[in-house]
N, CA, C and O atoms as CSV, one atom per row, in Angstrom:
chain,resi,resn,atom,element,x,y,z
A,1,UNK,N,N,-67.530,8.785,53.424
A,1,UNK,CA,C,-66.714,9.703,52.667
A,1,UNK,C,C,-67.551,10.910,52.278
A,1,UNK,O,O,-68.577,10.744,51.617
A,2,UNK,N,N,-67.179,12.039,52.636
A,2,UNK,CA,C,-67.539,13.305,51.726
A,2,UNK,C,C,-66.840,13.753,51.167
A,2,UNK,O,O,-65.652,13.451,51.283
A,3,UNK,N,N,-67.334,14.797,50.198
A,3,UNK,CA,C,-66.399,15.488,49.266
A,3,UNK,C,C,-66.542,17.158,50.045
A,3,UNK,O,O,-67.540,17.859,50.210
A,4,UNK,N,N,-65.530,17.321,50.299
A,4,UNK,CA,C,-64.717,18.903,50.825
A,4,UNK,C,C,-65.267,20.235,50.227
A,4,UNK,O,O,-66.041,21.142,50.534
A,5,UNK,N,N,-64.447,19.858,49.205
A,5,UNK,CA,C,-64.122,21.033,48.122
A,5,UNK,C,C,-63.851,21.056,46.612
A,5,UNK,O,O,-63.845,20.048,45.904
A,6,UNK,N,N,-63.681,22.009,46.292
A,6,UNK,CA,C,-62.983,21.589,44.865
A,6,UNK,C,C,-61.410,22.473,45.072
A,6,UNK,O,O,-61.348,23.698,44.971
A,7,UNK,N,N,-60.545,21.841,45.288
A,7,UNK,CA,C,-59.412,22.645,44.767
A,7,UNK,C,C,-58.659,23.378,43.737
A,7,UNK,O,O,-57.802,24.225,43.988
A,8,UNK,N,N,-59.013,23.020,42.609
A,8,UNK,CA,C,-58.604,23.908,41.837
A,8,UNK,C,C,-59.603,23.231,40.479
A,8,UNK,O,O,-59.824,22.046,40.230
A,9,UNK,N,N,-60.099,24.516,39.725
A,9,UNK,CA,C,-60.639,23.998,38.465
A,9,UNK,C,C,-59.068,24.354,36.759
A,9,UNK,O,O,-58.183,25.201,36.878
A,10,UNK,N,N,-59.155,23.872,36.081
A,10,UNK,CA,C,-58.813,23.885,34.828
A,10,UNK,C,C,-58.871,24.336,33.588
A,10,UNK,O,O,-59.420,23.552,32.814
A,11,UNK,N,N,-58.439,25.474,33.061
A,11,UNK,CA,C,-59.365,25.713,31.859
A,11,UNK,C,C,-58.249,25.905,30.997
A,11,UNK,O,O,-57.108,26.027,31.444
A,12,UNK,N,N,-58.476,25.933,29.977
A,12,UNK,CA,C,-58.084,25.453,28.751
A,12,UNK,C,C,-57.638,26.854,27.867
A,12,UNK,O,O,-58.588,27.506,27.433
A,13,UNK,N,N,-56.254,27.362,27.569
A,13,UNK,CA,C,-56.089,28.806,26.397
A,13,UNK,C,C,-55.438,28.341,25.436
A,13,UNK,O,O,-54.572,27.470,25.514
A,14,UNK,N,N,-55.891,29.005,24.267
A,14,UNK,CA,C,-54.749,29.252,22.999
A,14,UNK,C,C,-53.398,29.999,23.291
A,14,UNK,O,O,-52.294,29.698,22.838
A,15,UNK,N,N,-53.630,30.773,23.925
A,15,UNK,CA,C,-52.471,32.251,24.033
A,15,UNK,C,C,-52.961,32.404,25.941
A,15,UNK,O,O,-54.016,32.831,26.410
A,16,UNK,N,N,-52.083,32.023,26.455
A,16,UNK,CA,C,-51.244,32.097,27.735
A,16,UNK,C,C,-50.809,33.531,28.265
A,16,UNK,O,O,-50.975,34.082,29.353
A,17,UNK,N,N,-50.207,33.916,27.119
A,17,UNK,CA,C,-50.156,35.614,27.404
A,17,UNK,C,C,-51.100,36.412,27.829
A,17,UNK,O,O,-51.157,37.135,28.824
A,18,UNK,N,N,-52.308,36.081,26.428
A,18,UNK,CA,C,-53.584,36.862,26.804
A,18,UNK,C,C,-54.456,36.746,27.752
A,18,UNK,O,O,-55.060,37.634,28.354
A,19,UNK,N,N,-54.514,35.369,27.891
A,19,UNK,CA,C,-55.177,34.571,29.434
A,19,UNK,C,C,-54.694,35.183,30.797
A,19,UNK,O,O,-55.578,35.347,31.638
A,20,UNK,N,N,-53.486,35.521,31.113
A,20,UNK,CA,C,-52.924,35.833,32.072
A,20,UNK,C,C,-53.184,37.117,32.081
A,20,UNK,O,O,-53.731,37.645,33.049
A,21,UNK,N,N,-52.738,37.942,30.741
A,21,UNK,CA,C,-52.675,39.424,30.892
A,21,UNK,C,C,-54.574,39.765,31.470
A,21,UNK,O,O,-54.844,40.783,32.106
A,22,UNK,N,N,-55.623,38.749,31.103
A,22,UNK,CA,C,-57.100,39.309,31.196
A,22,UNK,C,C,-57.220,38.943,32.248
A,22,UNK,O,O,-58.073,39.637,32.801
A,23,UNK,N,N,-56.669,37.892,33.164
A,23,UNK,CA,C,-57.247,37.698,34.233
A,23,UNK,C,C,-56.357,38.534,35.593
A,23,UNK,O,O,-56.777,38.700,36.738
A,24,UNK,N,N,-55.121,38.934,35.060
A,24,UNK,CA,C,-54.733,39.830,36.278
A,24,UNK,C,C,-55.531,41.073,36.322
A,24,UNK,O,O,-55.919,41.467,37.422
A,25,UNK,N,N,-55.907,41.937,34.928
A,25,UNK,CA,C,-57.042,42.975,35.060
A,25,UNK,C,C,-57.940,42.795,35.511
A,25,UNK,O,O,-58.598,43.738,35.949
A,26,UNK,N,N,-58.393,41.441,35.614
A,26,UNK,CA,C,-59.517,41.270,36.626
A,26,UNK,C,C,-59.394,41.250,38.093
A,26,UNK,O,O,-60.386,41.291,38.822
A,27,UNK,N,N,-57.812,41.169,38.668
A,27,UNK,CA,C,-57.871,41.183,39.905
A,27,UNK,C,C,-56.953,39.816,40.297
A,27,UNK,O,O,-56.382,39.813,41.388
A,28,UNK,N,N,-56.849,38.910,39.589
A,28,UNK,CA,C,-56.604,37.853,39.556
A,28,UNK,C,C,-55.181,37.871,39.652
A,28,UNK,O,O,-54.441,37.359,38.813
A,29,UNK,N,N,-54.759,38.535,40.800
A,29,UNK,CA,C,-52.357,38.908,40.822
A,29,UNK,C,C,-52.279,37.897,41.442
A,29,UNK,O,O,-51.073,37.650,41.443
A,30,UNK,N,N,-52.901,36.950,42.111
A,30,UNK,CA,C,-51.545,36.226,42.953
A,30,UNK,C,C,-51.441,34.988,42.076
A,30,UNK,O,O,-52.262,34.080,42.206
A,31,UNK,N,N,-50.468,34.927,41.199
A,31,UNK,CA,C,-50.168,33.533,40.365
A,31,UNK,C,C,-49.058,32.964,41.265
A,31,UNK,O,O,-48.052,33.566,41.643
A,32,UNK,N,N,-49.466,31.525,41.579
A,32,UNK,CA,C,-48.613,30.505,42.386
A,32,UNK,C,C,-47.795,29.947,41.267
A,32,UNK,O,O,-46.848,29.314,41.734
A,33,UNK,N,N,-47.811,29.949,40.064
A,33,UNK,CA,C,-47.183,28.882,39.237
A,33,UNK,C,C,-47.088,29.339,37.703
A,33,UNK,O,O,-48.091,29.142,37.017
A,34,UNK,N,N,-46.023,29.904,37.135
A,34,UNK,CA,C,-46.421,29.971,35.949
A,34,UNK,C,C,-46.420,30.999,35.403
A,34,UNK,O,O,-45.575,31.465,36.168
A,35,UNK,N,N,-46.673,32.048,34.540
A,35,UNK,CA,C,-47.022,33.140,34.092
A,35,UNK,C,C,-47.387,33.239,32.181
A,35,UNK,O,O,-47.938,32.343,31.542
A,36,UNK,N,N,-46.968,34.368,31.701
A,36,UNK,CA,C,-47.889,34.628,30.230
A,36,UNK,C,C,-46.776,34.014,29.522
A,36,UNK,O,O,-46.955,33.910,28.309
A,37,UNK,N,N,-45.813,33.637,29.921
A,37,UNK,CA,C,-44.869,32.833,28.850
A,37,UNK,C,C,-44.595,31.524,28.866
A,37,UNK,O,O,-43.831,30.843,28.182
A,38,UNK,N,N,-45.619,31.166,30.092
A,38,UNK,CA,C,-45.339,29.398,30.229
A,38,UNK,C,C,-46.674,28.645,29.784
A,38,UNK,O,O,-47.576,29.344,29.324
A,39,UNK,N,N,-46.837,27.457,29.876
A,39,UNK,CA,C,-47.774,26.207,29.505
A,39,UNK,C,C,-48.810,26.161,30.334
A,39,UNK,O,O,-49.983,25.983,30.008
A,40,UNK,N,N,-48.288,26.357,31.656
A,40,UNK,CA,C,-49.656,26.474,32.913
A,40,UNK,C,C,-49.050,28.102,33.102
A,40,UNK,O,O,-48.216,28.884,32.646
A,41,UNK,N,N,-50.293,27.950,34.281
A,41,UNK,CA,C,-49.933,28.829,34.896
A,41,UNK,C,C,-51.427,28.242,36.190
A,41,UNK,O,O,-52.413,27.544,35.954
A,42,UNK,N,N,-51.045,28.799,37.290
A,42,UNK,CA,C,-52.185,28.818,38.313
A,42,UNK,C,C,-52.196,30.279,38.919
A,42,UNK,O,O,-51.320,31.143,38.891
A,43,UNK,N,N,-52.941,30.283,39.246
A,43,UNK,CA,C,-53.473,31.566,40.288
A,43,UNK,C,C,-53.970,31.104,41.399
A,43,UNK,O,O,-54.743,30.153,41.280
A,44,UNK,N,N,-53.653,31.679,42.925
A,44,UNK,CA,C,-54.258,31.391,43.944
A,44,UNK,C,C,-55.632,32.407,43.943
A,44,UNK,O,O,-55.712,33.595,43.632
A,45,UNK,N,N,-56.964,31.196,44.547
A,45,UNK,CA,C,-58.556,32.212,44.764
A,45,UNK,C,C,-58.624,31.466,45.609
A,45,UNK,O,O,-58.568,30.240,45.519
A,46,UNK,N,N,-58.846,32.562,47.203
A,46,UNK,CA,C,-59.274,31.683,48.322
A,46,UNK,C,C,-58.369,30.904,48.380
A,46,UNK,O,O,-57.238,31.014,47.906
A,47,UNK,N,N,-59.081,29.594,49.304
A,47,UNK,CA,C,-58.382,28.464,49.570
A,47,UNK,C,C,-58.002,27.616,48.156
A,47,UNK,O,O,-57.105,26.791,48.337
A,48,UNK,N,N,-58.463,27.672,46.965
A,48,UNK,CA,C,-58.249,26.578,45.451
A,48,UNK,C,C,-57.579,27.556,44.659
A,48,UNK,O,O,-56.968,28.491,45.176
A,49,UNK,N,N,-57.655,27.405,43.578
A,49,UNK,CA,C,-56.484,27.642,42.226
A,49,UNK,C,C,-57.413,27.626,40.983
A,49,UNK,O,O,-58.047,26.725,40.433
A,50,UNK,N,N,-57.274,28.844,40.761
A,50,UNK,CA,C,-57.777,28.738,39.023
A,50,UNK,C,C,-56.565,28.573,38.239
A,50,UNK,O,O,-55.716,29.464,38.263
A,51,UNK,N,N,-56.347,27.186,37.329
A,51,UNK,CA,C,-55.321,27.167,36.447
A,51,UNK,C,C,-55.795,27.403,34.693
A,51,UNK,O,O,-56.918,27.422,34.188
A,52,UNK,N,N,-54.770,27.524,34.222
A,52,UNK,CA,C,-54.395,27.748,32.735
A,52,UNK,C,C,-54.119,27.106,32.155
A,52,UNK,O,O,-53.030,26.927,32.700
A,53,UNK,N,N,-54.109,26.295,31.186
A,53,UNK,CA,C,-53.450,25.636,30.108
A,53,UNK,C,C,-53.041,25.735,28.722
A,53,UNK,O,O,-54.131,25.994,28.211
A,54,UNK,N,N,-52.211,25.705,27.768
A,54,UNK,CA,C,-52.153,26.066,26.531
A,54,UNK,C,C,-52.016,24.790,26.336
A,54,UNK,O,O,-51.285,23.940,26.845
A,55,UNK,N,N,-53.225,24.759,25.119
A,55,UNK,CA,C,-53.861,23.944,24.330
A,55,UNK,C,C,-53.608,23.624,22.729
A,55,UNK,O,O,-53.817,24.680,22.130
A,56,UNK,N,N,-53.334,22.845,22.039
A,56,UNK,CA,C,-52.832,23.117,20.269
A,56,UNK,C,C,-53.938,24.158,19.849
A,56,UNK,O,O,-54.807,24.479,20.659
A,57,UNK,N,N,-53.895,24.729,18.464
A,57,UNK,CA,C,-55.106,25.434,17.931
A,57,UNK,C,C,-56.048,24.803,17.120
A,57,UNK,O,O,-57.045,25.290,16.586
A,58,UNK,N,N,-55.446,23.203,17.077
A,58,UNK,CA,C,-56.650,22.778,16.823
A,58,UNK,C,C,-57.784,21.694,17.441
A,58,UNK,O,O,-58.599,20.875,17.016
A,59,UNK,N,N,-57.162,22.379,19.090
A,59,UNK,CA,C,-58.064,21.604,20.129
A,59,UNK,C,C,-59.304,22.852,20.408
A,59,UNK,O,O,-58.944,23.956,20.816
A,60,UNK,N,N,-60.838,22.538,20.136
A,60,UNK,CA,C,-61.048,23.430,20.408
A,60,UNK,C,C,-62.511,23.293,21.189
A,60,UNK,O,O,-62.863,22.123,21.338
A,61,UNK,N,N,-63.249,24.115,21.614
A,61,UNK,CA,C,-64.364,23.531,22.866
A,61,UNK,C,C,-65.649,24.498,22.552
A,61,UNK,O,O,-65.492,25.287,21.621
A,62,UNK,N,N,-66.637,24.508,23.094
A,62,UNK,CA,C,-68.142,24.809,23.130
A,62,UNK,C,C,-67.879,25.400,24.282
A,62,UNK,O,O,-66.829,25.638,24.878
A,63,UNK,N,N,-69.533,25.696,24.609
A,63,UNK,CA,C,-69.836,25.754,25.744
A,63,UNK,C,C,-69.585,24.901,27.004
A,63,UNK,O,O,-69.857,23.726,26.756
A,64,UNK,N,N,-69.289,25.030,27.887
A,64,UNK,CA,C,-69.189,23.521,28.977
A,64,UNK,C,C,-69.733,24.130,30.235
A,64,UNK,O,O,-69.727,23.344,31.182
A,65,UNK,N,N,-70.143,25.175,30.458
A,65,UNK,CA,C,-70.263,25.338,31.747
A,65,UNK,C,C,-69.929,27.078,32.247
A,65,UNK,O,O,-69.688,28.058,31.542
A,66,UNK,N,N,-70.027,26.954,33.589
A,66,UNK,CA,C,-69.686,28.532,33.826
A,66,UNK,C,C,-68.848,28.257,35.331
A,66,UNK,O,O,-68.983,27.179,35.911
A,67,UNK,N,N,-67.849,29.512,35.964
A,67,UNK,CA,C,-67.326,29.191,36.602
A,67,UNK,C,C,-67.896,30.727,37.776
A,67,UNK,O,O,-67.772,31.921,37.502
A,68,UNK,N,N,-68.402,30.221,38.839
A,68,UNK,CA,C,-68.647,31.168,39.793
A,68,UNK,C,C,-67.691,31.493,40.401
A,68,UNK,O,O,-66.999,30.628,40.938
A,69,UNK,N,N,-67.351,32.934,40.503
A,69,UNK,CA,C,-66.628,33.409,41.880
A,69,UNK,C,C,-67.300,34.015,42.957
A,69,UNK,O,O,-68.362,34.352,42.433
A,70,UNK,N,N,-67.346,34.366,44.142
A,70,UNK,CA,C,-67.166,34.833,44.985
A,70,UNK,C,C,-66.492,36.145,45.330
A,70,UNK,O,O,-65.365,36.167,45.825
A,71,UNK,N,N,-67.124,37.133,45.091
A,71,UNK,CA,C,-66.159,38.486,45.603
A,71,UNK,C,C,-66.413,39.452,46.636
A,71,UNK,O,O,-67.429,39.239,47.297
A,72,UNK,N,N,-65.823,40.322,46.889
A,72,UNK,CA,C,-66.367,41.008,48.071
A,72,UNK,C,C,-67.312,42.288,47.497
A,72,UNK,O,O,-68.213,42.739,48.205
A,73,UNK,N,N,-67.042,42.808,46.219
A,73,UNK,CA,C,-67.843,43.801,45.790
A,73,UNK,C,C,-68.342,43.675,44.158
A,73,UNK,O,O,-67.540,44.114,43.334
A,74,UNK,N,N,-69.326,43.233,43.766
A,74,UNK,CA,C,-69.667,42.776,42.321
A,74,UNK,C,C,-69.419,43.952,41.693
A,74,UNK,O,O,-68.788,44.069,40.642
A,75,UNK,N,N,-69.823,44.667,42.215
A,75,UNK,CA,C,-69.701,46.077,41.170
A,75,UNK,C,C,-68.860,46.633,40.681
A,75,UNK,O,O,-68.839,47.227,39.603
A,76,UNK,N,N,-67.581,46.397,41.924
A,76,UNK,CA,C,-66.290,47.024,41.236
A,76,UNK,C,C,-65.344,46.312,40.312
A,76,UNK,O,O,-64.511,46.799,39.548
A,77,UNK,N,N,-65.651,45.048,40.545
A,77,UNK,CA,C,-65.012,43.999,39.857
A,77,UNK,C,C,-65.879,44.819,38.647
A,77,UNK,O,O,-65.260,45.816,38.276
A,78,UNK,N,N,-66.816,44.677,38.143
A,78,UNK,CA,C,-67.666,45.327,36.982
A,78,UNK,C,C,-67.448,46.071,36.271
A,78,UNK,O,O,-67.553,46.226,35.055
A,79,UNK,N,N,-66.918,46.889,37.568
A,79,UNK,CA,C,-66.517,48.235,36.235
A,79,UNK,C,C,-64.874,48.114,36.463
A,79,UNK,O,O,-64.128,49.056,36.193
A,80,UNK,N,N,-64.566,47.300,36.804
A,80,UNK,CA,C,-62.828,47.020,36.623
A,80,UNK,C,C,-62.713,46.488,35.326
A,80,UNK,O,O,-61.884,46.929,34.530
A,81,UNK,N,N,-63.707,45.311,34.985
A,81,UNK,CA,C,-63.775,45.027,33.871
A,81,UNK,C,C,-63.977,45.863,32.635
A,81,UNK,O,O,-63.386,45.642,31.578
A,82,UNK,N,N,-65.069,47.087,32.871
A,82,UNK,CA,C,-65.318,47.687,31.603
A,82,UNK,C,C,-64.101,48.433,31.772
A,82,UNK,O,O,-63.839,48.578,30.578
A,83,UNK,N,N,-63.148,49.022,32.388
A,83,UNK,CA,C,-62.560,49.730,32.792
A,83,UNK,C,C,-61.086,49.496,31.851
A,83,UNK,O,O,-60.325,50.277,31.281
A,84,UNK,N,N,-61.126,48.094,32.007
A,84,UNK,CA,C,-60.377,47.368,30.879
A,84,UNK,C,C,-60.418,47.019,29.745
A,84,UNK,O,O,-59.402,46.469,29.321
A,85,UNK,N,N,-61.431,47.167,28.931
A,85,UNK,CA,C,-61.829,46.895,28.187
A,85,UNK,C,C,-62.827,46.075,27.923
A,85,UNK,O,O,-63.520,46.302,26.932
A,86,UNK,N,N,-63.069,45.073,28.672
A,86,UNK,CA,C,-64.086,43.922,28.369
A,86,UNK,C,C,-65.123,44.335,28.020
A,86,UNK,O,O,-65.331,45.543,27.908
A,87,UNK,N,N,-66.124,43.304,27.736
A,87,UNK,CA,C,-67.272,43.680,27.649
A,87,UNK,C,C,-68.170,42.467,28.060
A,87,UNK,O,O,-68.470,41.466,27.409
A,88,UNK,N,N,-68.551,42.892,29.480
A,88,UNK,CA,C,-69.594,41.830,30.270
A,88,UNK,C,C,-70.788,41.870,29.306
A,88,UNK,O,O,-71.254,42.776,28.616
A,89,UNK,N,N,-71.267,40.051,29.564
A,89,UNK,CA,C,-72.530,40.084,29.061
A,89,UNK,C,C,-73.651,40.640,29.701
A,89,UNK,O,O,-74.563,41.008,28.960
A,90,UNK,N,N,-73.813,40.810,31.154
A,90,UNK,CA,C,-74.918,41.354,31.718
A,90,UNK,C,C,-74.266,42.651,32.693
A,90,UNK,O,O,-73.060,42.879,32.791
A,91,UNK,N,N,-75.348,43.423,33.372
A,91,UNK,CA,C,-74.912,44.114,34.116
A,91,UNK,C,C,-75.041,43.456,35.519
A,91,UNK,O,O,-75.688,42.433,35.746
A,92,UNK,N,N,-74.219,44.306,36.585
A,92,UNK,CA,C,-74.904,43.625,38.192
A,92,UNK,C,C,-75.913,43.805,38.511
A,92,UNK,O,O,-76.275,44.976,38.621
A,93,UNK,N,N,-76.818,42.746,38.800
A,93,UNK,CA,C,-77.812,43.068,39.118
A,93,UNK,C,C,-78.720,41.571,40.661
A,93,UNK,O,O,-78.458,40.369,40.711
A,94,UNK,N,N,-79.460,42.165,41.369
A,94,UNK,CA,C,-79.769,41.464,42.403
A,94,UNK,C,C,-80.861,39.841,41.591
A,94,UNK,O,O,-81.948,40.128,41.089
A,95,UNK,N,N,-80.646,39.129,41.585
A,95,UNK,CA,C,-81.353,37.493,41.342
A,95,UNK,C,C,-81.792,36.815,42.730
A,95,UNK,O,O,-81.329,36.663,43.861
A,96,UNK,N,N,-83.103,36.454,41.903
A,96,UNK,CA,C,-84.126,35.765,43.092
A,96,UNK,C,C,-83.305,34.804,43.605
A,96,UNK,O,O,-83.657,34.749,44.783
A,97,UNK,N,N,-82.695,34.254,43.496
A,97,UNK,CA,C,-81.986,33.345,44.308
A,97,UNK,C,C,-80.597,33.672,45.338
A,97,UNK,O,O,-79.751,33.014,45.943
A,98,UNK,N,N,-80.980,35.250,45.097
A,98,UNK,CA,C,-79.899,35.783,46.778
A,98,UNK,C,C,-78.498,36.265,46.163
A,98,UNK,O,O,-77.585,36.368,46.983
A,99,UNK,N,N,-78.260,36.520,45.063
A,99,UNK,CA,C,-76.505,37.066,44.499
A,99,UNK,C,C,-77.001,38.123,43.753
A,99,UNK,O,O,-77.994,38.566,43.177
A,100,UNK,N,N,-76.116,38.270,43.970
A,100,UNK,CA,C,-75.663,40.084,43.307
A,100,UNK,C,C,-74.687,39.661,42.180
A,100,UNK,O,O,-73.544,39.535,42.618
A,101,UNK,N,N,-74.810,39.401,40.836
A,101,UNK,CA,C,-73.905,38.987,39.985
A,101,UNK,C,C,-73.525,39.648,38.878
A,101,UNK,O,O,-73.941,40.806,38.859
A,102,UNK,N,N,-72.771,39.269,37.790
A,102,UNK,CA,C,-72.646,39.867,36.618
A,102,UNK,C,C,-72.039,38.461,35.883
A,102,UNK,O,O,-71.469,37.636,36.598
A,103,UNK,N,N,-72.204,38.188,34.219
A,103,UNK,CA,C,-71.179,37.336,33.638
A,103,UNK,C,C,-70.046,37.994,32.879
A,103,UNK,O,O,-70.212,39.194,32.662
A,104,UNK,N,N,-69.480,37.716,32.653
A,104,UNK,CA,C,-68.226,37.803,31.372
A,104,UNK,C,C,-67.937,36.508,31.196
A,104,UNK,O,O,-68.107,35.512,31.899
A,105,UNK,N,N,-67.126,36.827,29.353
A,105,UNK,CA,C,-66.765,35.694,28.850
A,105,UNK,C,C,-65.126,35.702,28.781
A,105,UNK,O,O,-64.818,36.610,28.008
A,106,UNK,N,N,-64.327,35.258,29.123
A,106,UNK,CA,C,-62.547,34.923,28.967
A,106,UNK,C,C,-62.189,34.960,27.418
A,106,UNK,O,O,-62.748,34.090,26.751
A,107,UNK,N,N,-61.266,35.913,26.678
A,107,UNK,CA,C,-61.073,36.085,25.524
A,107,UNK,C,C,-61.329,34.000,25.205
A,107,UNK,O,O,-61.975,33.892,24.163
A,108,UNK,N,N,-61.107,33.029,25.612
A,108,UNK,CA,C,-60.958,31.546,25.055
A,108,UNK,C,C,-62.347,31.248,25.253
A,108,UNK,O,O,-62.550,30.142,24.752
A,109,UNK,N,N,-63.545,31.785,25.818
A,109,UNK,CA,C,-64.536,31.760,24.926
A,109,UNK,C,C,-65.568,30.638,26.712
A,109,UNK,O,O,-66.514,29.877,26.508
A,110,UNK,N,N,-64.981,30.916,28.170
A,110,UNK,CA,C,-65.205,30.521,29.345
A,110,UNK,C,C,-65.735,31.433,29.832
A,110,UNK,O,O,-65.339,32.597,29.890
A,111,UNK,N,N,-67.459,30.602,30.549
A,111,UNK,CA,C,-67.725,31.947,31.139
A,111,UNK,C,C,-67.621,32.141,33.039
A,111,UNK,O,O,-67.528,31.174,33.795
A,112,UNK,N,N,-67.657,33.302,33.406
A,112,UNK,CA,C,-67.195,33.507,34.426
A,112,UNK,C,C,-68.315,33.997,35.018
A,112,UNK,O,O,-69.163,34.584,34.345
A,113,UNK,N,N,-68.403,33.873,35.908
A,113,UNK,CA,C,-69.592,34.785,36.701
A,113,UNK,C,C,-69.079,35.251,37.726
A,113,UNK,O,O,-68.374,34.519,38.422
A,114,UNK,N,N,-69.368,36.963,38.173
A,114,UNK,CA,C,-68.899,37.489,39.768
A,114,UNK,C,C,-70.065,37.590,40.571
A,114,UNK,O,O,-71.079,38.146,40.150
A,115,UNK,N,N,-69.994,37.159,41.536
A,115,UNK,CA,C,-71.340,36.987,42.864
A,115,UNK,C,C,-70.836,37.599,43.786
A,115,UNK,O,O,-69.653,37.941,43.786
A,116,UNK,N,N,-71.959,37.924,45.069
A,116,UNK,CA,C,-72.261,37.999,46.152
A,116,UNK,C,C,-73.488,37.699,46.553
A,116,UNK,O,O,-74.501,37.644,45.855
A,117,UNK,N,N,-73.370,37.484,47.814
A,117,UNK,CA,C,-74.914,37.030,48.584
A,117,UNK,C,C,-75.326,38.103,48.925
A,117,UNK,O,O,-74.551,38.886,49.475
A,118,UNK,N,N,-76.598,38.431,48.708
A,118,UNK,CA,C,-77.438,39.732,49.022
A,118,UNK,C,C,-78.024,39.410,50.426
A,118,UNK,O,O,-78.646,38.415,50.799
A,119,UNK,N,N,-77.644,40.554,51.116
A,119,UNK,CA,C,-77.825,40.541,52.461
A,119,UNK,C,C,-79.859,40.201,52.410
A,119,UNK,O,O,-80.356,40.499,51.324
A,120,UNK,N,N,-80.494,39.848,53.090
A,120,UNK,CA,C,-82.017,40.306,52.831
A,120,UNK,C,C,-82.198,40.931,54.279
A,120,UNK,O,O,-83.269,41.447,54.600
């Protein structure tokens, strides 16, 4: 047995609205399921699914982890973001280990990272 892939990861919002409204500014339009007024919602990335959930307000979480994407241009995603308002924690920049990245955090407090592989 091997393991494939991951098909879709899970994350967890207070406000569904705001979740949706931040992640389509990021680029994030094709929702398969759901939108800013429902309970889920999914988005198609690639071949898997980033989904949504609304959560009570008094379920609430830490740190757990970070979620990599894959994009075709780090930079513009970057300044799409500042462009919107956000405010990334780092800038893009090239890492010894071959990506071209940047983080941001999801107003629910998830962090995201945008990559590419740096040609060498």
């Amino acid at each position: 047995m091997t393991i494939e892939s991951i098909s879709a990861i899970t994350i967890a919002t207070h406000d569904m609205a705001r979740a949706v409204a931040f992640y389509c500014a990021l680029g994030f339009d094709d929702i398969a399921h759901g939108g800013g007024d429902t309970a889920f919602t999914s988005f198609r990335v690639g071949s898997g699914f980033l989904n949504l959930i609304v959560m009570p307000k008094d379920k609430q979480w830490s740190w757990w982890g970070r979620i990599i994407f894959h994009v075709t241009d780090v930079d513009t995603v970057h300044a799409r973001a500042v462009a919107a308002g956000f405010s990334p924690s780092t800038t893009p920049r090239d890492a010894e280990w071959g990506e071209r990245y940047f983080h941001l955090t999801d107003p629910d407090g998830h962090e995201l990272s945008f990559a590419r592989p740096v040609r060498s």
